[in-house]
Amino acid sequence: MDMINLTIDNRPVSVERGTSVLQAASQIGINIPSLCYMKLEDLNIENKPGGCRVCVVEVEGRRNLAPACCTDVSEGMVVKTHSMRAIHARRTVVELILSDHPTDCLKCAKAGNCDLQSLAQYLGIREIHYEGEQSTFREDTSPAIIRELDKCIRCRRCEMMCNEVQSVGALSAINRGFNAVVSPAFEMNLDHSVCTYCGQCVAVCPTGALTEVDNTGAVIRALSNPDKTVIVQTAPAVRAALGEEFGNEPGTLVTGKLAAALRRLGFNYVFDTDFAADLTILEEGTELLNRLTAYLGGDKEVKLPMLTSCCPAWVKFFEHQFPELKDIPSSARSPQQMFGSIAKSYFADKIGVNRKDLVVVSIMPCVAKKYECSREEFSVNGNPDVDFALTTRELAHLINLANIDFKSLPDEDFDQPLGESTGAGVIFGTTGGVIEAAIRTAYEVFTGKKLERLDFTELRGMEGLRRATIDFDGLPIHIGIAHGLGNARKLLEDIQQGKSQFHAIEIMSCPGGCIGGGGQPYHHGDAEILKKRQMAIYREDAGKPIRKSHENPYITKLYEEFLGSPMSEKAHHLLHTEYFDRSKSER
Amino acid sequence: MPKIKLSQRTIEIVKEICSTFENNEGELINVLHEAQHKLGYLPAEVQELIANELNMSVAKVYGVVTFYSFFNMIPQGEFPISVCMGTACYVRGAEQILHEIKRQLNIEVGQSTPDGKFSLNCLRCVGACGLAPVVMVGEKVYGRVAPQQIRKIIAEYQEGCVRPERHEM
Ligand code: SF4
Ligand code: SF4
Ligand code: SF4
Ligand code: FES
């Protein structure tokens, strides 16, 4: 390996050629402030426009200060990261950025989590010596995301996520000079664009320019209305991340405290989306087996590979970009929507409440779920199956608001009948989990044999594209997994060209799956956090007494009492859906 | 954004331009340059077509079109009228002003009058918020405009104009 020796702040350091000064410094624990730069290690995600100049350092022998994030190390280089000259320049740069930034922190959704705010605090900016023009972009509200571009600092992280990682192409840098900003084509609103609402732009935006639509107010209203029965479901990935908002180490599981907190917030029933995930496996797994059996029986028309359909951003992605493939994904609704549908039929009947008086709230790691629950097909006579979807972040805010001391809460259980779940339901929260859960059930149903080993490690990991072959008692089943829509695109193109060898493919929009969802606590560019959340999810699974969806006793009961069997007419009506060609409807 | 339907001929021209550049995304600027040269301007529909042909996102195409002031998205009338839609102007009734101009000229935003004299455009803040609502005709700024004044402003320009060269879409 080609090593370079240099000196940073009087300390010798030796790093690989091609390393930036910023990374070299961080290797010896020196933190150079930065703003536009972002790197998600192991996920191959890097944003390096070199635009903000916050990271400038002094390099001996150079007249100008050098931006550390995009200056490569060189032999014998001598760097001073915190010289007074560098600090002065940094302060000036941040003051200039602030001179065209609303001083809105008091009511900004990002306050406390804003990189610009912490930078200004850290640099001790108390006064802005520059007076300049103020941007006046119009606010853009969509079902899931709000764009307040006056707060945009043009770091272009969102553009990088949307184009390079997601390959969606909804956003681009437009205009120039003072009017430069990141926007959809023709400055149209996001909801007219090809945006999937994956929220990955929101997850990386350093400021409050991109945030999720805030539904906490609506939930507070519902909870304070005595005429409403308000129930809540919480997605698997939430329990592996919520603790971070209360100072827990990343990867801390807070399932029991989560249930306790929701109960203290006043929800009448505290349920679990994991229950609906188990239900999804029975429907989707059965659909897969039906397709496989038809295929093996010589049916040439059958659609294979079958694609998972529980991620709403992924659904919107193929509706826009691959509408000709819209018969390939499973018709199963997502767990969030299955839950809503069952809650407002089976459960509403059970407790004798009219669906209009039953409010279903979901806690999701996800921004797209807000959009999903607003889709028309998921409502009955204008009454949505899921009324409001809150992100993990919004829930944390609500818990703080209610003065609940999260860390000292006891561990409590979910309520029944929609709160019982298996390990299979839990792993929906990470990339590879949905397909592993499906395999656990499909294998046993198909072969009639008991699985010896439940951990399909060959399906696990963080690589963007993975493949594995599972032996179904002599029949090799080929599985593909993609997370990040750019990776999904590659698998879809193979299908389009008839090259795909897979029987089933799992697709999740967010890097890491829902653990890395757009609604999770901000990772601030630290990809380690995602890995720790993933490990937590597998820990939760391993500790569950039941780990196969078809063994969930309440699921069995639901079929006996209400649905009949998987893919029955009733199940079809309540738990399945159809997809639309959106390639023309919007630009 | 109003929709225009491209003629078959326009579609062919654009496709041909793209193919001379081997439908290569890297040639976008040259493609746009050539398209504007042939068509006079680059309406949204042409940008969409180009995005399609070069297999790239229309947001990126629009990004490039708006980066270079050389590119035009509407056929400029001889007297381009712009209405500021920034927050201040909006609050002070820019919408009514816009409505009145549309009514008088009988055109939509992004169009020009059949005689080619006027084209209508919206702008984001022009930085004259103190004068809101603001209308610009060419370089000239009219501040605190009331709907009743529109007729007079238009009349100033109505006489003695030469018919400019026009392009068929
Ligand atoms: S919207 Fe946010 S992420 Fe995008 S360029 Fe602006 S500040 Fe950066
Ligand atoms: S939500 Fe996803 S698809 Fe939409 S603009 Fe953001 S990154 Fe792009
Ligand atoms: S991967 Fe999960 S969090 Fe991300 S968009 Fe899909 S469902 Fe939402
Ligand atoms: S962080 Fe280095 S230029 Fe922005």
mmCIF file of N, CA and C in Angstrom, chain A residues 133-138 150 156 159 163 168-177 179-181 183-188 587, chain B residues 1-3 43-45 47-48 57-64 66-70 73 85-87 124-127 129:
data_model
loop_
_atom_site.group_PDB
_atom_site.id
_atom_site.type_symbol
_atom_site.label_atom_id
_atom_site.label_comp_id
_atom_site.label_asym_id
_atom_site.label_seq_id
_atom_site.Cartn_x
_atom_site.Cartn_y
_atom_site.Cartn_z
ATOM 1 N N GLU A 133 -28.780 40.308 0.679
ATOM 2 C CA GLU A 133 -30.117 39.973 0.228
ATOM 3 C C GLU A 133 -30.587 38.690 0.914
ATOM 4 N N GLN A 134 -31.871 38.561 1.113
ATOM 5 C CA GLN A 134 -32.428 37.356 1.712
ATOM 6 C C GLN A 134 -33.206 36.566 0.650
ATOM 7 N N SER A 135 -32.968 35.289 0.615
ATOM 8 C CA SER A 135 -33.732 34.457 -0.326
ATOM 9 C C SER A 135 -35.206 34.463 0.047
ATOM 10 N N THR A 136 -36.047 34.345 -0.954
ATOM 11 C CA THR A 136 -37.493 34.288 -0.675
ATOM 12 C C THR A 136 -38.118 33.205 -1.529
ATOM 13 N N PHE A 137 -37.760 31.977 -1.232
ATOM 14 C CA PHE A 137 -38.364 30.875 -1.962
ATOM 15 C C PHE A 137 -39.708 30.541 -1.348
ATOM 16 N N ARG A 138 -40.592 30.049 -2.179
ATOM 17 C CA ARG A 138 -41.893 29.696 -1.619
ATOM 18 C C ARG A 138 -41.782 28.336 -0.954
ATOM 19 N N ASP A 150 -35.427 28.694 1.762
ATOM 20 C CA ASP A 150 -34.681 29.818 2.336
ATOM 21 C C ASP A 150 -33.631 29.313 3.316
ATOM 22 N N ARG A 156 -25.869 20.427 -1.399
ATOM 23 C CA ARG A 156 -26.196 19.448 -2.436
ATOM 24 C C ARG A 156 -26.161 17.993 -1.961
ATOM 25 N N GLU A 159 -29.290 16.344 -3.342
ATOM 26 C CA GLU A 159 -29.184 16.037 -4.766
ATOM 27 C C GLU A 159 -28.387 14.753 -4.972
ATOM 28 N N ASN A 163 -30.013 11.429 -6.628
ATOM 29 C CA ASN A 163 -29.531 11.009 -7.939
ATOM 30 C C ASN A 163 -28.581 9.831 -7.864
ATOM 31 N N VAL A 168 -33.291 8.392 -8.462
ATOM 32 C CA VAL A 168 -34.655 8.858 -8.722
ATOM 33 C C VAL A 168 -34.649 10.059 -9.660
ATOM 34 N N GLY A 169 -33.750 10.978 -9.413
ATOM 35 C CA GLY A 169 -33.664 12.139 -10.301
ATOM 36 C C GLY A 169 -34.750 13.167 -10.094
ATOM 37 N N ALA A 170 -35.308 13.249 -8.883
ATOM 38 C CA ALA A 170 -36.324 14.271 -8.639
ATOM 39 C C ALA A 170 -35.681 15.636 -8.440
ATOM 40 N N LEU A 171 -34.466 15.662 -7.911
ATOM 41 C CA LEU A 171 -33.840 16.926 -7.536
ATOM 42 C C LEU A 171 -32.620 17.223 -8.396
ATOM 43 N N SER A 172 -32.401 18.508 -8.611
ATOM 44 C CA SER A 172 -31.163 18.933 -9.247
ATOM 45 C C SER A 172 -30.826 20.334 -8.774
ATOM 46 N N ALA A 173 -29.550 20.652 -8.792
ATOM 47 C CA ALA A 173 -29.164 22.042 -8.572
ATOM 48 C C ALA A 173 -29.689 22.837 -9.752
ATOM 49 N N ILE A 174 -30.320 23.969 -9.487
ATOM 50 C CA ILE A 174 -30.824 24.804 -10.569
ATOM 51 C C ILE A 174 -30.404 26.261 -10.337
ATOM 52 N N ASN A 175 -30.570 27.042 -11.376
ATOM 53 C CA ASN A 175 -30.205 28.465 -11.330
ATOM 54 C C ASN A 175 -28.743 28.634 -10.933
ATOM 55 N N ARG A 176 -28.346 29.890 -10.807
ATOM 56 C CA ARG A 176 -26.982 30.081 -10.306
ATOM 57 C C ARG A 176 -26.878 31.371 -9.528
ATOM 58 N N GLY A 177 -25.712 31.523 -8.935
ATOM 59 C CA GLY A 177 -25.482 32.697 -8.111
ATOM 60 C C GLY A 177 -26.445 32.697 -6.947
ATOM 61 N N ASN A 179 -29.567 32.905 -6.774
ATOM 62 C CA ASN A 179 -30.800 32.128 -6.931
ATOM 63 C C ASN A 179 -30.575 30.626 -6.966
ATOM 64 N N ALA A 180 -29.335 30.208 -6.891
ATOM 65 C CA ALA A 180 -29.046 28.782 -6.979
ATOM 66 C C ALA A 180 -29.701 28.049 -5.819
ATOM 67 N N VAL A 181 -30.253 26.875 -6.119
ATOM 68 C CA VAL A 181 -30.928 26.105 -5.104
ATOM 69 C C VAL A 181 -31.103 24.689 -5.637
ATOM 70 N N SER A 183 -33.795 21.757 -6.522
ATOM 71 C CA SER A 183 -35.238 21.762 -6.778
ATOM 72 C C SER A 183 -35.621 20.698 -7.804
ATOM 73 N N PRO A 184 -36.899 20.329 -7.840
ATOM 74 C CA PRO A 184 -37.371 19.501 -8.945
ATOM 75 C C PRO A 184 -37.388 20.312 -10.248
ATOM 76 N N ALA A 185 -37.557 19.635 -11.355
ATOM 77 C CA ALA A 185 -37.604 20.290 -12.654
ATOM 78 C C ALA A 185 -38.680 21.370 -12.673
ATOM 79 N N PHE A 186 -38.405 22.457 -13.328
ATOM 80 C CA PHE A 186 -39.344 23.563 -13.533
ATOM 81 C C PHE A 186 -39.835 24.154 -12.205
ATOM 82 N N GLU A 187 -39.058 23.908 -11.164
ATOM 83 C CA GLU A 187 -39.421 24.377 -9.821
ATOM 84 C C GLU A 187 -40.832 23.965 -9.422
ATOM 85 N N MET A 188 -41.263 22.861 -9.970
ATOM 86 C CA MET A 188 -42.592 22.381 -9.581
ATOM 87 C C MET A 188 -42.515 21.811 -8.169
ATOM 88 N N ARG A 587 -44.817 14.570 -14.327
ATOM 89 C CA ARG A 587 -43.607 14.690 -15.130
ATOM 90 C C ARG A 587 -42.526 13.797 -14.577
ATOM 91 N N MET B 1 -47.467 24.722 -14.650
ATOM 92 C CA MET B 1 -46.815 24.848 -15.979
ATOM 93 C C MET B 1 -47.813 24.431 -17.063
ATOM 94 N N PRO B 2 -48.122 25.320 -17.987
ATOM 95 C CA PRO B 2 -49.080 24.943 -19.032
ATOM 96 C C PRO B 2 -48.442 23.927 -19.970
ATOM 97 N N LYS B 3 -49.258 23.055 -20.473
ATOM 98 C CA LYS B 3 -48.757 22.013 -21.378
ATOM 99 C C LYS B 3 -48.884 22.495 -22.813
ATOM 100 N N PRO B 43 -39.014 25.077 -24.323
ATOM 101 C CA PRO B 43 -40.119 24.886 -23.386
ATOM 102 C C PRO B 43 -39.953 23.569 -22.610
ATOM 103 N N ALA B 44 -40.693 23.438 -21.523
ATOM 104 C CA ALA B 44 -40.594 22.258 -20.661
ATOM 105 C C ALA B 44 -40.698 20.970 -21.466
ATOM 106 N N GLU B 45 -41.610 20.945 -22.421
ATOM 107 C CA GLU B 45 -41.846 19.714 -23.166
ATOM 108 C C GLU B 45 -40.616 19.291 -23.969
ATOM 109 N N GLN B 47 -37.558 20.018 -23.070
ATOM 110 C CA GLN B 47 -36.592 19.536 -22.075
ATOM 111 C C GLN B 47 -36.907 18.104 -21.660
ATOM 112 N N GLU B 48 -38.198 17.817 -21.535
ATOM 113 C CA GLU B 48 -38.589 16.450 -21.172
ATOM 114 C C GLU B 48 -38.176 15.466 -22.256
ATOM 115 N N SER B 57 -32.392 12.574 -15.944
ATOM 116 C CA SER B 57 -33.583 13.127 -15.308
ATOM 117 C C SER B 57 -33.871 14.520 -15.846
ATOM 118 N N VAL B 58 -35.140 14.846 -15.940
ATOM 119 C CA VAL B 58 -35.528 16.148 -16.461
ATOM 120 C C VAL B 58 -35.110 17.246 -15.487
ATOM 121 N N ALA B 59 -34.983 16.893 -14.202
ATOM 122 C CA ALA B 59 -34.508 17.887 -13.230
ATOM 123 C C ALA B 59 -33.095 18.351 -13.589
ATOM 124 N N LYS B 60 -32.257 17.402 -14.007
ATOM 125 C CA LYS B 60 -30.880 17.740 -14.394
ATOM 126 C C LYS B 60 -30.870 18.632 -15.634
ATOM 127 N N VAL B 61 -31.726 18.297 -16.594
ATOM 128 C CA VAL B 61 -31.787 19.102 -17.814
ATOM 129 C C VAL B 61 -32.207 20.526 -17.447
ATOM 130 N N TYR B 62 -33.227 20.612 -16.625
ATOM 131 C CA TYR B 62 -33.702 21.921 -16.195
ATOM 132 C C TYR B 62 -32.607 22.660 -15.421
ATOM 133 N N GLY B 63 -31.850 21.913 -14.633
ATOM 134 C CA GLY B 63 -30.744 22.505 -13.881
ATOM 135 C C GLY B 63 -29.759 23.203 -14.807
ATOM 136 N N VAL B 64 -29.446 22.547 -15.914
ATOM 137 C CA VAL B 64 -28.495 23.130 -16.858
ATOM 138 C C VAL B 64 -29.131 24.310 -17.598
ATOM 139 N N THR B 66 -31.324 26.340 -16.550
ATOM 140 C CA THR B 66 -31.424 27.525 -15.699
ATOM 141 C C THR B 66 -30.061 28.041 -15.258
ATOM 142 N N PHE B 67 -29.038 27.222 -15.445
ATOM 143 C CA PHE B 67 -27.700 27.678 -15.042
ATOM 144 C C PHE B 67 -27.165 28.713 -16.035
ATOM 145 N N TYR B 68 -27.427 28.491 -17.295
ATOM 146 C CA TYR B 68 -26.901 29.407 -18.317
ATOM 147 C C TYR B 68 -27.985 30.377 -18.760
ATOM 148 N N SER B 69 -27.721 31.654 -18.588
ATOM 149 C CA SER B 69 -28.762 32.624 -18.939
ATOM 150 C C SER B 69 -29.017 32.636 -20.444
ATOM 151 N N PHE B 70 -28.118 32.015 -21.184
ATOM 152 C CA PHE B 70 -28.296 31.944 -22.629
ATOM 153 C C PHE B 70 -29.574 31.198 -23.023
ATOM 154 N N MET B 73 -36.660 29.645 -21.754
ATOM 155 C CA MET B 73 -37.733 28.660 -21.671
ATOM 156 C C MET B 73 -39.017 29.107 -22.341
ATOM 157 N N MET B 85 -43.506 36.971 -7.954
ATOM 158 C CA MET B 85 -44.345 36.111 -7.111
ATOM 159 C C MET B 85 -43.659 35.804 -5.789
ATOM 160 N N GLY B 86 -42.698 36.645 -5.426
ATOM 161 C CA GLY B 86 -42.052 36.482 -4.118
ATOM 162 C C GLY B 86 -43.079 36.682 -3.017
ATOM 163 N N THR B 87 -42.698 36.347 -1.814
ATOM 164 C CA THR B 87 -43.665 36.367 -0.714
ATOM 165 C C THR B 87 -44.340 37.728 -0.555
ATOM 166 N N ARG B 124 -39.374 34.940 -9.182
ATOM 167 C CA ARG B 124 -39.326 34.955 -7.743
ATOM 168 C C ARG B 124 -38.773 36.292 -7.355
ATOM 169 N N CYS B 125 -38.791 36.574 -6.097
ATOM 170 C CA CYS B 125 -38.431 37.895 -5.581
ATOM 171 C C CYS B 125 -37.404 38.632 -6.430
ATOM 172 N N VAL B 126 -37.729 39.838 -6.858
ATOM 173 C CA VAL B 126 -36.773 40.635 -7.616
ATOM 174 C C VAL B 126 -36.031 41.582 -6.681
ATOM 175 N N GLY B 127 -36.297 41.462 -5.399
ATOM 176 C CA GLY B 127 -35.555 42.269 -4.426
ATOM 177 C C GLY B 127 -36.088 43.682 -4.306
ATOM 178 N N CYS B 129 -39.031 44.364 -2.602
ATOM 179 C CA CYS B 129 -40.193 44.055 -1.766
ATOM 180 C C CYS B 129 -40.889 45.314 -1.255
#
